[in-house]
């Protein structure tokens, strides 16, 4: 999307502009709300996958992380290819690739093939996102484009939020393979709508930024690899250290390449604008406070409280439910409230909810955890109403497409990193706490079983009488993770509040000034 949207504001092919905006909006939002369901939903399926394919914790984590990583990394190049080959073609090709990958995952006989299918599904999701968002940008103009992107962001958020519930119901009733199969079946009919959409290309394409795409994709992949493998191999492992070092080098090279490009994949100069930097920081911060929790909480509920996959998914409705109603409520008042205020409120709600959720303990009642989960969900719901529109309106109109592309790359990259960081933290702390009562040889396997939601397997690996120690270690690690999220979110609220100061409006057109002060939902 970074380049695809940039081209939308320029010339397109000379075909008549019959863009079918209503149909385009429906097709794109329907696809994008279904695709991320498999991203967060896979976390609920991990215990069943681990048992069925007899895999390790690190391998099981890649079922989730491979999708997020490919999704984020390939956003960087699929936008360029959409400009060259056609945005409708990219959108339809992404749906086809995603469906094919989900079918492969459904029948995968090994963890390696399953992870490979998840990588392909992530690439397909990137094609759908970049092609779909470029179609929206071509079909809508002015305030209508801002509203369309607001619905687009809400669709992504709802898909991420309700993935665990849908996955839990399917996994409990039909098994994990049915979850991936259902995703393919539900998305496939959207291919019939693709020929009805209007094709567009960049009339003067600059070509794909292959050096930038390679350095960005490789660097992000190595960073996430190091975060995932660190707890298992040790943070001083040559592989982990080499991955971190290579990430730093590739990131530096990427910045140098983009600064020298006439048509960069990501215009790094956007990050010199404080308000845009604040808005791009938001999805990264929210990835820790919401998306990573969606991945981390189901295994805890299943291991410590003995819930089924469907039970864990239903319990998470307390976290995801507010995303159905809060964006609507915020959209109705956004024009009266500064964006800066809404951004800070978002982070404060997440920070307060994460700190409050430390009341969680084995056997905690719904009444005890409902308040903090609803608080976090409400914060994320506020963000769904404003962030995508804010990203587009935070820069001059000529760079709106590029801004939206960078924002979504930050969002998806942040989710990949947040999931890996929180997973590594829980693994390291749980294993360290178990080391006080178990040998080092046992602490690792027990931790792996716990974080896959398998308390029975953890007790079998630890020996008789280890359930209490395992429960205490896992709960203690979750508390530390929650306090970390609270601290990061609070610091984020302060930083965003300082960066997102409203620009002086004396030299702006009235309509633009009004949009910058909140009319972006």
Coordinates of C-alpha atoms in Angstrom, one line a residue, residues 36-46 48 159 161-180 182 298 302 308-314:
X36 CA -7.5 -10.8 9.9
X37 CA -9.9 -13.2 11.6
X38 CA -7.3 -15.9 10.9
X39 CA -4.6 -13.8 12.4
X40 CA -5.8 -13.6 16.0
X41 CA -8.0 -16.7 15.7
X42 CA -5.0 -18.9 15.2
X43 CA -3.9 -18.3 18.8
X44 CA -7.0 -20.2 20.1
X45 CA -6.2 -23.1 17.8
X46 CA -2.6 -23.4 18.9
X48 CA -5.0 -28.3 19.2
X159 CA -11.6 -8.9 12.1
X161 CA -11.0 -8.5 17.6
X162 CA -13.5 -11.3 16.9
X163 CA -11.1 -13.8 15.4
X164 CA -10.6 -15.6 18.8
X165 CA -14.4 -16.0 19.3
X166 CA -15.0 -17.4 15.9
X167 CA -12.0 -19.7 16.0
X168 CA -12.9 -20.9 19.5
X169 CA -16.4 -22.0 18.4
X170 CA -15.0 -23.8 15.3
X171 CA -12.0 -25.4 17.0
X172 CA -14.1 -26.7 19.9
X173 CA -16.9 -28.1 17.6
X174 CA -15.0 -29.2 14.5
X175 CA -11.2 -29.0 15.2
X176 CA -8.5 -26.6 14.1
X177 CA -8.5 -27.7 10.5
X178 CA -12.1 -26.7 10.1
X179 CA -11.1 -23.2 11.2
X180 CA -8.7 -22.7 8.3
X182 CA -13.9 -22.1 6.9
X298 CA -6.5 -17.6 25.4
X302 CA -7.2 -22.7 28.8
X308 CA -12.1 -24.9 26.2
X309 CA -11.2 -23.0 23.0
X310 CA -14.8 -21.8 22.6
X311 CA -14.9 -20.8 26.3
X312 CA -11.7 -18.7 26.0
X313 CA -13.1 -17.1 22.8
X314 CA -16.4 -16.2 24.5

